[in-house]
CSV table of C-alpha atoms in Angstrom, one decimal:
chain,number,residue,atom,x,y,z
M,692,MET,CA,-14.8,-37.0,-34.2
M,693,PRO,CA,-15.2,-39.0,-30.9
M,694,LEU,CA,-17.0,-37.4,-28.0
M,695,ASN,CA,-18.6,-35.0,-30.4
M,696,ILE,CA,-15.4,-32.9,-30.6
M,697,ASN,CA,-15.7,-30.4,-33.4
M,698,ILE,CA,-12.8,-28.2,-34.6
M,699,GLN,CA,-15.0,-25.6,-36.0
M,700,GLN,CA,-16.9,-25.2,-32.7
M,701,ILE,CA,-13.6,-25.2,-30.8
M,702,LEU,CA,-12.5,-22.3,-33.0
M,703,LEU,CA,-15.8,-20.6,-32.4
M,704,HIS,CA,-15.3,-21.0,-28.7
M,705,MET,CA,-11.8,-19.6,-29.0
M,706,PHE,CA,-13.1,-16.6,-31.0
M,707,ASN,CA,-15.7,-16.0,-28.4
M,708,PHE,CA,-13.1,-16.1,-25.6
M,709,VAL,CA,-10.7,-13.8,-27.4
M,710,LEU,CA,-13.6,-11.4,-27.8
M,711,LEU,CA,-14.4,-11.7,-24.2
M,712,PHE,CA,-10.8,-11.1,-23.3
M,713,GLY,CA,-10.7,-7.9,-25.3
M,714,ILE,CA,-13.9,-6.7,-23.6
M,715,SER,CA,-12.6,-7.6,-20.2
M,716,TYR,CA,-9.2,-6.2,-20.8
M,717,PHE,CA,-10.2,-2.8,-22.1
M,718,LEU,CA,-13.4,-2.2,-20.3
M,719,LEU,CA,-12.9,-3.7,-16.9
M,720,TYR,CA,-9.6,-5.1,-15.9
M,721,THR,CA,-7.3,-2.3,-17.1
M,722,PRO,CA,-9.4,0.7,-15.9
M,723,ILE,CA,-10.0,-0.8,-12.5
M,724,LYS,CA,-6.4,-2.0,-12.1
M,725,LYS,CA,-5.2,1.4,-13.1
M,726,PHE,CA,-7.4,3.1,-10.6
M,727,MET,CA,-6.3,0.7,-7.9
M,728,ASP,CA,-2.6,1.2,-8.8
M,729,GLU,CA,-3.0,5.0,-8.8
M,730,ARG,CA,-4.7,4.9,-5.4
M,731,LYS,CA,-2.0,2.6,-4.1
M,732,LYS,CA,0.7,5.0,-5.4
M,733,TYR,CA,-1.1,7.9,-3.9
M,734,TYR,CA,-1.2,6.3,-0.5
M,735,GLU,CA,2.4,5.0,-0.9
M,736,ASP,CA,3.5,8.6,-1.7
M,737,MET,CA,1.6,9.9,1.2
M,738,ASP,CA,3.2,7.3,3.4
M,739,LYS,CA,6.6,8.1,2.0
M,740,GLU,CA,6.0,11.8,2.5
M,741,ALA,CA,4.8,11.2,6.1
M,742,ASN,CA,7.9,9.1,6.8
M,743,GLN,CA,10.1,11.7,5.3
M,744,LYS,CA,8.5,14.4,7.5
M,745,ILE,CA,9.0,12.2,10.5
M,746,LYS,CA,12.6,11.7,9.6
M,747,ASP,CA,13.0,15.5,9.0
M,748,ALA,CA,11.4,16.2,12.3
M,749,GLU,CA,13.6,13.8,14.1
M,750,VAL,CA,16.7,15.3,12.4
M,751,ALA,CA,15.5,18.8,13.4
M,752,LYS,CA,14.8,17.6,16.9
M,753,ASN,CA,18.3,16.2,17.2
M,754,GLU,CA,19.7,19.3,15.8
M,755,TYR,CA,17.8,21.5,18.3
M,756,GLU,CA,18.8,19.3,21.1
M,757,ASN,CA,22.4,19.6,20.1
M,758,ARG,CA,22.0,23.3,19.8
M,759,LEU,CA,20.4,23.4,23.2
M,760,SER,CA,23.2,21.5,24.8
M,761,LEU,CA,25.7,23.7,22.9
M,762,LEU,CA,23.7,26.7,24.1
M,763,ASP,CA,24.0,25.6,27.7
M,764,ASP,CA,27.8,25.2,27.3
M,765,ASP,CA,27.8,28.6,25.6
M,766,ILE,CA,25.9,30.2,28.4
M,767,ALA,CA,28.2,28.7,31.0
M,768,GLN,CA,31.2,29.9,29.1
M,769,LYS,CA,29.9,33.4,28.6
M,770,LYS,CA,28.9,33.5,32.2
M,771,SER,CA,32.4,32.6,33.3
M,772,GLU,CA,33.8,35.1,30.7
M,773,ALA,CA,31.5,37.8,32.0
M,774,LEU,CA,32.5,37.0,35.6
M,775,ALA,CA,36.2,37.2,34.7
M,776,GLU,CA,35.7,40.4,32.9
M,777,ALA,CA,33.7,41.9,35.8
M,778,GLN,CA,36.4,40.8,38.1
M,779,GLU,CA,39.1,42.4,36.0
M,780,LYS,CA,37.1,45.6,35.7
M,781,ARG,CA,36.5,45.6,39.4
M,782,ASP,CA,40.2,45.2,40.0
M,783,GLN,CA,41.0,47.9,37.5
M,784,ILE,CA,38.4,50.3,39.1
M,785,ILE,CA,39.8,49.5,42.6
M,786,ASP,CA,43.4,50.0,41.4
M,787,LYS,CA,42.4,53.3,39.7
M,788,ALA,CA,40.5,54.5,42.8
M,789,ARG,CA,43.5,53.5,44.9
M,790,ALA,CA,45.9,55.4,42.6
M,791,GLU,CA,43.5,58.4,42.6
M,792,ALA,CA,43.3,58.3,46.3
M,793,GLU,CA,47.0,58.2,46.7
M,794,GLU,CA,47.3,61.0,44.2
M,795,ILE,CA,44.8,63.1,46.2
M,796,ILE,CA,46.6,62.3,49.4
M,797,GLU,CA,49.9,63.2,47.8
M,798,SER,CA,48.6,66.5,46.5
M,799,ALA,CA,46.8,67.2,49.8
M,800,LYS,CA,50.1,66.6,51.5
M,801,LYS,CA,51.8,68.9,49.1
M,802,VAL,CA,49.1,71.6,49.5
M,803,SER,CA,49.2,71.3,53.3
M,804,ALA,CA,53.0,71.5,53.3
M,805,PHE,CA,52.9,74.5,51.1
M,806,GLU,CA,50.2,76.1,53.2
M,807,ARG,CA,52.1,75.4,56.4
M,808,GLU,CA,55.3,76.8,54.9
M,809,ARG,CA,53.4,79.8,53.7
M,810,ASN,CA,51.7,80.3,57.1
M,811,ILE,CA,55.0,79.9,58.8
M,812,ALA,CA,56.5,82.4,56.5
M,813,ARG,CA,53.6,84.8,57.0
M,814,ALA,CA,53.8,84.3,60.7
M,815,LYS,CA,57.5,85.1,60.6
M,816,GLU,CA,56.8,88.2,58.6
M,817,GLU,CA,54.0,89.2,61.0
M,818,ILE,CA,56.2,88.5,64.0
M,819,GLU,CA,59.0,90.5,62.5
M,820,ALA,CA,56.6,93.3,61.8
M,821,TYR,CA,55.2,93.2,65.3
M,822,VAL,CA,58.7,93.1,66.7
M,823,THR,CA,59.8,95.9,64.5
M,824,LYS,CA,56.7,97.9,65.4
M,825,ALA,CA,57.1,97.2,69.1
M,826,ALA,CA,60.7,98.1,68.9
M,827,LYS,CA,59.9,101.4,67.2
M,828,GLU,CA,57.2,102.2,69.8
M,829,ILE,CA,59.6,101.3,72.6
M,830,VAL,CA,62.2,103.4,71.1
M,831,MET,CA,59.8,106.3,70.6
M,832,SER,CA,58.1,106.1,74.0
M,833,GLY,CA,59.5,106.4,77.7
M,834,ASP,CA,60.5,103.3,79.4
M,835,PRO,CA,61.1,100.9,76.6
M,836,TYR,CA,60.7,97.9,78.7
M,837,GLU,CA,57.3,99.1,80.0
M,838,ASN,CA,56.2,100.2,76.6
M,839,PHE,CA,57.2,96.9,75.2
M,840,ALA,CA,55.3,95.1,77.9
M,841,ASN,CA,52.2,97.2,77.5
M,842,ALA,CA,52.3,96.8,73.8
M,843,ALA,CA,52.7,93.1,74.1
M,844,LYS,CA,49.8,93.0,76.6
M,845,LYS,CA,47.7,95.0,74.3
M,846,GLU,CA,48.5,92.8,71.3
M,847,SER,CA,47.7,89.7,73.2
M,848,ASN,CA,44.4,91.2,74.3
M,849,ASP,CA,43.5,92.0,70.7
M,850,ASP,CA,44.0,88.4,69.7
D,1401,MET,CA,-41.9,-26.6,24.3
D,1402,SER,CA,-44.8,-24.2,24.5
D,1403,LYS,CA,-48.2,-25.0,22.9
D,1404,LYS,CA,-47.8,-22.3,20.3
D,1405,ARG,CA,-44.4,-23.6,19.3
D,1406,LYS,CA,-45.7,-27.1,19.0
D,1407,LEU,CA,-48.6,-25.9,16.8
D,1408,VAL,CA,-46.2,-24.0,14.5
D,1409,SER,CA,-43.9,-27.0,14.2
D,1410,GLY,CA,-46.8,-29.3,13.4
D,1411,ILE,CA,-48.1,-26.9,10.7
D,1412,VAL,CA,-44.6,-26.6,9.1
D,1413,PHE,CA,-44.2,-30.4,9.1
D,1414,GLY,CA,-47.6,-30.9,7.6
D,1415,VAL,CA,-46.9,-28.3,4.8
D,1416,ILE,CA,-43.6,-30.0,4.0
D,1417,LEU,CA,-45.3,-33.4,3.7
D,1418,ALA,CA,-48.1,-32.0,1.6
D,1419,VAL,CA,-45.7,-30.3,-0.8
D,1420,LEU,CA,-43.7,-33.5,-1.1
D,1421,LEU,CA,-46.9,-35.5,-1.9
D,1422,VAL,CA,-48.0,-33.0,-4.5
D,1423,GLY,CA,-44.6,-33.2,-6.0
D,1424,ILE,CA,-44.7,-37.0,-6.2
D,1425,LEU,CA,-48.1,-36.9,-7.8
D,1426,CYS,CA,-47.4,-34.1,-10.2
D,1427,THR,CA,-44.0,-35.2,-11.6
D,1428,HIS,CA,-44.1,-37.5,-14.5
D,1429,SER,CA,-41.7,-40.4,-14.8
D,1430,HIS,CA,-38.9,-40.6,-17.4
D,1431,GLU,CA,-40.0,-43.9,-18.7
D,1432,GLU,CA,-39.8,-42.8,-22.4
D,1433,GLU,CA,-36.1,-42.0,-22.0
D,1434,SER,CA,-33.6,-44.3,-20.3
D,1435,VAL,CA,-31.0,-42.9,-17.9
D,1436,ARG,CA,-28.3,-44.1,-20.3
D,1437,GLU,CA,-29.7,-41.9,-23.0
D,1438,VAL,CA,-30.1,-39.0,-20.7
D,1439,MET,CA,-26.5,-39.3,-19.5
D,1440,LYS,CA,-25.2,-39.7,-23.1
D,1441,ASP,CA,-27.0,-36.7,-24.3
D,1442,ALA,CA,-25.8,-34.6,-21.4
D,1443,VAL,CA,-22.2,-35.6,-22.2
D,1444,LEU,CA,-22.2,-35.6,-26.0
D,1445,HIS,CA,-25.1,-33.2,-27.0
D,1446,GLU,CA,-25.5,-35.4,-30.1
D,1447,HIS,CA,-29.3,-35.0,-30.5
D,1448,PHE,CA,-30.0,-31.4,-29.4
D,1449,LYS,CA,-28.3,-29.0,-31.8
D,1450,VAL,CA,-29.0,-25.3,-31.9
D,1451,SER,CA,-28.7,-23.1,-35.0
D,1452,PHE,CA,-25.8,-20.6,-34.8
D,1453,PHE,CA,-27.3,-17.5,-36.5
D,1454,GLY,CA,-28.6,-19.8,-39.2
D,1455,PHE,CA,-25.1,-20.7,-40.4
D,1456,ILE,CA,-24.3,-24.0,-38.7
D,1457,ASP,CA,-25.9,-26.3,-36.1
D,1458,VAL,CA,-23.9,-26.2,-32.9
D,1459,ASN,CA,-24.0,-27.6,-29.4
D,1460,PRO,CA,-26.1,-25.5,-27.0
D,1461,GLY,CA,-22.9,-24.8,-25.0
D,1462,LEU,CA,-21.6,-22.6,-27.8
D,1463,ILE,CA,-24.8,-20.5,-27.7
D,1464,SER,CA,-24.3,-20.3,-23.9
D,1465,ALA,CA,-20.8,-19.0,-24.5
D,1466,TYR,CA,-21.8,-16.2,-26.8
D,1467,THR,CA,-24.8,-15.3,-24.6
D,1468,VAL,CA,-22.4,-15.1,-21.6
D,1469,THR,CA,-20.1,-12.9,-23.7
D,1470,ALA,CA,-23.0,-10.6,-24.7
D,1471,VAL,CA,-24.1,-10.3,-21.1
D,1472,PHE,CA,-20.6,-9.6,-20.0
D,1473,LEU,CA,-20.1,-7.0,-22.7
D,1474,VAL,CA,-23.3,-5.1,-21.6
D,1475,PHE,CA,-22.2,-5.3,-18.0
D,1476,ALA,CA,-18.6,-4.2,-18.8
D,1477,LEU,CA,-19.9,-1.2,-20.8
D,1478,ILE,CA,-22.3,-0.1,-18.0
D,1479,VAL,CA,-19.5,-0.4,-15.5
D,1480,ARG,CA,-17.0,1.4,-17.7
D,1481,ILE,CA,-19.3,4.2,-18.6
D,1482,PHE,CA,-21.3,4.8,-15.4
D,1483,PHE,CA,-19.2,3.4,-12.6
D,1484,VAL,CA,-15.5,3.6,-13.3
D,1485,PRO,CA,-15.4,7.4,-13.8
D,1486,ARG,CA,-17.1,7.8,-10.5
D,1487,PHE,CA,-14.7,5.6,-8.5
D,1488,THR,CA,-13.8,7.2,-5.2
D,1489,MET,CA,-10.7,6.8,-3.0
D,1490,ILE,CA,-12.9,5.2,-0.3
D,1491,PRO,CA,-14.8,2.6,-2.3
D,1492,GLY,CA,-18.5,1.9,-2.0
D,1493,LYS,CA,-19.9,-1.6,-1.9
D,1494,PHE,CA,-20.1,-2.1,-5.7
D,1495,GLN,CA,-16.7,-0.6,-6.3
D,1496,LEU,CA,-15.3,-2.8,-3.6
D,1497,LEU,CA,-16.8,-5.8,-5.2
D,1498,LEU,CA,-15.2,-4.9,-8.6
D,1499,GLU,CA,-11.9,-4.1,-7.0
D,1500,LYS,CA,-11.9,-7.3,-5.0
D,1501,ALA,CA,-12.6,-9.3,-8.2
D,1502,VAL,CA,-9.7,-7.6,-10.1
D,1503,GLY,CA,-7.5,-7.7,-7.0
D,1504,ILE,CA,-7.9,-11.4,-6.4
D,1505,PHE,CA,-6.7,-12.3,-9.9
D,1506,ALA,CA,-4.0,-9.6,-10.0
D,1507,ASP,CA,-2.6,-10.8,-6.7
D,1508,LEU,CA,-2.8,-14.4,-7.9
D,1509,ALA,CA,-0.8,-13.5,-11.0
D,1510,ASN,CA,1.6,-11.5,-9.0
D,1511,ALA,CA,2.2,-14.3,-6.4
D,1512,ASN,CA,2.8,-17.0,-9.0
D,1513,SER,CA,4.6,-14.9,-11.6
D,1514,PRO,CA,6.2,-11.9,-9.9
D,1515,HIS,CA,8.5,-11.2,-12.7
D,1516,ARG,CA,5.9,-11.0,-15.5
D,1517,ASN,CA,2.2,-10.7,-14.7
D,1518,LYS,CA,0.4,-7.8,-16.4
D,1519,PHE,CA,-1.0,-9.9,-19.3
D,1520,LEU,CA,-1.4,-12.9,-17.1
D,1521,GLY,CA,-3.5,-11.0,-14.6
D,1522,ALA,CA,-5.9,-9.8,-17.3
D,1523,TYR,CA,-6.1,-13.4,-18.8
D,1524,ILE,CA,-6.9,-15.2,-15.5
D,1525,PHE,CA,-9.3,-12.4,-14.6
D,1526,THR,CA,-11.2,-13.1,-17.9
D,1527,ALA,CA,-10.9,-16.8,-17.6
D,1528,GLY,CA,-12.1,-16.8,-14.0
D,1529,ALA,CA,-15.0,-14.5,-14.7
D,1530,TYR,CA,-15.9,-16.6,-17.8
D,1531,ILE,CA,-15.9,-19.9,-15.9
D,1532,PHE,CA,-17.8,-18.5,-13.0
D,1533,ILE,CA,-20.4,-16.6,-14.9
D,1534,GLY,CA,-20.7,-19.3,-17.5
D,1535,THR,CA,-21.3,-22.0,-14.8
D,1536,VAL,CA,-23.7,-19.9,-12.9
D,1537,PHE,CA,-25.5,-19.1,-16.2
D,1538,GLU,CA,-26.6,-22.7,-16.2
D,1539,LEU,CA,-28.8,-21.9,-13.2
D,1540,PHE,CA,-31.0,-19.6,-15.2
D,1541,GLY,CA,-32.1,-22.5,-17.5
D,1542,ILE,CA,-32.7,-20.3,-20.5
D,1543,GLN,CA,-34.6,-22.3,-23.1
D,1544,VAL,CA,-33.7,-22.2,-26.8
D,1545,PRO,CA,-35.3,-24.0,-29.7
D,1546,THR,CA,-33.3,-26.9,-31.2
D,1547,THR,CA,-33.0,-27.8,-34.8
D,1548,SER,CA,-35.0,-30.9,-34.2
D,1549,GLY,CA,-38.0,-28.9,-33.1
D,1550,GLY,CA,-37.8,-29.2,-29.3
D,1551,VAL,CA,-36.3,-26.9,-26.7
D,1552,VAL,CA,-33.2,-27.3,-24.6
D,1553,ALA,CA,-32.0,-25.4,-21.5
D,1554,LEU,CA,-28.7,-23.7,-22.2
D,1555,PRO,CA,-26.0,-25.5,-20.3
D,1556,ALA,CA,-22.7,-24.1,-19.0
D,1557,PRO,CA,-20.4,-23.2,-21.9
D,1558,LEU,CA,-17.7,-25.4,-20.5
D,1559,ALA,CA,-20.0,-28.4,-20.0
D,1560,ASP,CA,-19.5,-28.6,-23.8
D,1561,ILE,CA,-16.3,-30.5,-24.5
D,1562,ASN,CA,-15.4,-28.1,-27.4
D,1563,GLY,CA,-15.6,-25.2,-25.0
D,1564,ALA,CA,-13.5,-27.0,-22.4
D,1565,ILE,CA,-10.9,-27.9,-25.1
D,1566,ALA,CA,-10.8,-24.3,-26.4
D,1567,MET,CA,-10.2,-23.0,-22.8
D,1568,GLY,CA,-7.5,-25.6,-22.1
D,1569,VAL,CA,-5.7,-25.0,-25.4
D,1570,MET,CA,-5.9,-21.2,-25.0
D,1571,SER,CA,-4.6,-21.4,-21.5
D,1572,TYR,CA,-1.7,-23.5,-22.7
D,1573,ALA,CA,-1.1,-21.0,-25.5
D,1574,VAL,CA,-1.0,-18.2,-22.9
D,1575,ILE,CA,1.5,-20.2,-20.8
D,1576,MET,CA,3.6,-20.8,-23.9
D,1577,SER,CA,3.5,-17.1,-24.8
D,1578,GLY,CA,4.8,-16.3,-21.3
D,1579,GLY,CA,7.6,-18.8,-21.9
D,1580,ILE,CA,8.5,-17.2,-25.2
D,1581,ALA,CA,8.4,-13.7,-23.7
D,1582,GLY,CA,10.6,-14.7,-20.8
D,1583,ASN,CA,13.0,-17.3,-22.2
D,1584,LYS,CA,12.6,-17.2,-26.1
D,1585,PHE,CA,13.1,-20.6,-27.6
D,1586,LYS,CA,13.9,-22.2,-24.2
D,1587,GLY,CA,10.5,-21.0,-23.0
D,1588,VAL,CA,8.8,-23.1,-25.8
D,1589,MET,CA,10.8,-26.1,-24.8
D,1590,LEU,CA,9.9,-25.5,-21.1
D,1591,THR,CA,6.2,-25.3,-22.1
D,1592,LEU,CA,6.3,-28.4,-24.3
D,1593,LYS,CA,7.8,-30.3,-21.5
D,1594,ASP,CA,4.3,-30.2,-20.0
D,1595,PHE,CA,2.7,-31.3,-23.2
D,1596,SER,CA,-0.2,-33.0,-21.3
D,1597,LEU,CA,-1.2,-29.7,-19.8
D,1598,PRO,CA,-3.8,-28.7,-22.4
D,1599,LEU,CA,-5.4,-32.2,-22.2
D,1600,SER,CA,-5.5,-32.2,-18.5
D,1601,MET,CA,-6.8,-28.7,-18.3
D,1602,SER,CA,-9.5,-29.3,-20.9
D,1603,PHE,CA,-10.7,-32.5,-19.5
D,1604,ARG,CA,-10.5,-31.4,-15.9
D,1605,LEU,CA,-12.8,-28.5,-16.7
D,1606,PHE,CA,-15.1,-30.6,-18.8
D,1607,GLY,CA,-15.2,-33.4,-16.3
D,1608,ALA,CA,-15.8,-31.2,-13.3
D,1609,LEU,CA,-18.6,-29.2,-14.9
D,1610,LEU,CA,-20.1,-32.3,-16.5
D,1611,SER,CA,-20.1,-34.2,-13.2
D,1612,GLY,CA,-22.2,-31.5,-11.7
D,1613,ALA,CA,-24.7,-31.7,-14.6
D,1614,LEU,CA,-24.7,-35.5,-14.4
D,1615,VAL,CA,-25.4,-35.7,-10.7
D,1616,THR,CA,-28.2,-33.1,-11.1
D,1617,GLU,CA,-29.6,-35.2,-14.0
D,1618,LEU,CA,-29.4,-38.3,-11.9
D,1619,VAL,CA,-31.2,-36.7,-9.0
D,1620,TYR,CA,-33.8,-35.4,-11.4
D,1621,TYR,CA,-34.2,-38.8,-13.0
D,1622,TYR,CA,-34.4,-41.0,-10.0
D,1623,LEU,CA,-35.8,-38.8,-7.3
D,1624,ALA,CA,-39.5,-38.4,-7.0
D,1625,VAL,CA,-39.2,-35.2,-5.2
D,1626,SER,CA,-37.7,-33.5,-8.2
D,1627,PHE,CA,-38.8,-30.0,-7.3
D,1628,VAL,CA,-37.2,-29.7,-3.8
D,1629,LEU,CA,-33.9,-31.6,-3.6
D,1630,PRO,CA,-32.6,-31.1,-7.1
D,1631,VAL,CA,-32.9,-27.4,-6.7
D,1632,PHE,CA,-30.7,-27.5,-3.6
D,1633,VAL,CA,-28.3,-30.1,-5.2
D,1634,GLY,CA,-28.2,-28.3,-8.5
D,1635,VAL,CA,-27.6,-24.8,-7.1
D,1636,MET,CA,-24.9,-26.1,-4.7
D,1637,PHE,CA,-23.1,-28.1,-7.3
D,1638,THR,CA,-23.2,-25.3,-9.8
D,1639,LEU,CA,-22.0,-22.7,-7.3
D,1640,LEU,CA,-19.2,-24.9,-6.0
D,1641,HIS,CA,-18.1,-25.8,-9.5
D,1642,ALA,CA,-18.2,-22.2,-10.5
D,1643,LEU,CA,-15.9,-21.2,-7.7
D,1644,ILE,CA,-13.6,-24.3,-7.6
D,1645,GLN,CA,-13.1,-24.5,-11.4
D,1646,ALA,CA,-12.5,-20.8,-11.8
D,1647,TYR,CA,-9.9,-21.0,-9.0
D,1648,VAL,CA,-8.2,-24.2,-10.2
D,1649,LEU,CA,-7.8,-23.2,-13.8
D,1650,THR,CA,-6.6,-19.7,-13.0
D,1651,MET,CA,-4.3,-21.0,-10.4
D,1652,LEU,CA,-2.8,-23.6,-12.6
D,1653,THR,CA,-2.4,-21.2,-15.5
D,1654,SER,CA,-0.6,-18.6,-13.4
D,1655,LEU,CA,1.5,-21.3,-11.8
D,1656,PHE,CA,2.8,-22.7,-15.1
D,1657,TYR,CA,3.0,-19.3,-16.6
D,1658,GLY,CA,5.3,-18.1,-13.8
D,1659,GLU,CA,7.4,-21.3,-14.0
D,1660,VAL,CA,8.1,-21.1,-17.7
D,1661,SER,CA,8.4,-17.3,-18.0
D,1662,GLU,CA,11.0,-17.0,-15.2
D,1663,VAL,CA,14.3,-16.0,-16.6
D,1664,HIS,CA,17.1,-18.3,-15.6
D,1665,PRO,CA,20.5,-16.7,-15.8
D,1666,LYS,CA,23.1,-18.6,-17.9
D,1667,LYS,CA,25.6,-20.5,-15.9
D,1668,LYS,CA,29.2,-19.4,-16.5
D,1669,LYS,CA,31.6,-22.1,-17.5
D,1670,ARG,CA,34.4,-22.2,-14.9
D,1671,SER,CA,37.8,-21.5,-16.3
D,1672,LYS,CA,40.9,-23.4,-15.1
D,1673,LYS,CA,42.0,-20.3,-13.3
D,1674,ASP,CA,38.7,-19.9,-11.4
D,1675,VAL,CA,38.9,-23.6,-10.5
D,1676,THR,CA,42.3,-23.2,-9.1
D,1677,ASP,CA,41.5,-20.0,-7.2
D,1678,ASN,CA,38.3,-21.5,-5.7
D,1679,ASP,CA,40.0,-24.7,-4.8
D,1680,LEU,CA,42.7,-22.7,-3.1
D,1681,GLU,CA,40.2,-20.7,-1.1
D,1682,LEU,CA,38.3,-23.8,-0.1
D,1683,ALA,CA,41.6,-25.4,0.9
D,1684,LYS,CA,42.3,-22.4,3.1
């Protein structure tokens, strides 16, 4: 063959290279590549996990921010409700107090009227009794006019 | 310039001159062998044959190839047994070197053939390592006895034309296998379209590696200072060839592999209805 080309030696070279490929594939390339791929996957997973955590945190942050804004509204609403309720209660208490006061005044008026009437009646009775007594004494003693005057004088002195 | 510096410079200059003179006096001329014979022998290896385990007489390049494989096997075993199980997530220097070597070829395969690259990555890693180590192996100048009674320094495996042809043909076969895996029979046709590829690959490798050897031989033959300049020229040529040829062959293989293994979707024939609808849409 020209250029010293030899089929047998070409085949021997091929055999050698196939052998080398087997060695390289099983002992070097695959284990190292596998390790590199696993490490790449590990860091990719870690990265993915970190990104997911960041996303979750952002979602949670937004949620809390929404909640906070809602809470502010809620607080304002509750405050206004409480104020309204307090106002209502205050009005109720005032109305009740007013009604009670009116009732007390009314009953006091009734009691005072009753007392007055009773006092007047008692005074009338007493006056009648005094008059009767004085009349009796006048009748029983000398000058009725003088006795009456003395008795009245004495009564007024006693009071 | 200070006196001390002048003195040092003078001494260095004198030593270089003395070394060169000794070299000129000590080296013998190649009068008994013409440059034509030296070149012819470097290309064809017709005279120096080496016995292959006593079976047949082969070119020294084949012995180099098997020696490289043996060295590679020992290295791979040591790495697999002692280093790979102790790989850490944060790599050390040696682990980084191994990962870089694998990563370069895996990335090259991925870049040129993103759709199918597992086998290709392993192949170009092996081919790249073989070309690089095989070419650098030449630097060691291991001497082996020839069948004619002399000794010969083992050349790079791919400086042997049979080794280069084997490499080119195998790369072509790998490309074709990618074509078949990706496109079945069409892949074969796509590969056969570049029928000159094995030839070009083989002779590119052979020519590139041989040119380095020839230049070194010429420098050795003609230059009297054959123990200073050839060392530099030889090492530089060898290292550059090792790197460039490893890159070129692996890049070409992955490029063609990616091209022929890429799956092309079948084009649908347009029905009359489609044509009318499309034309209507275009008209609108």
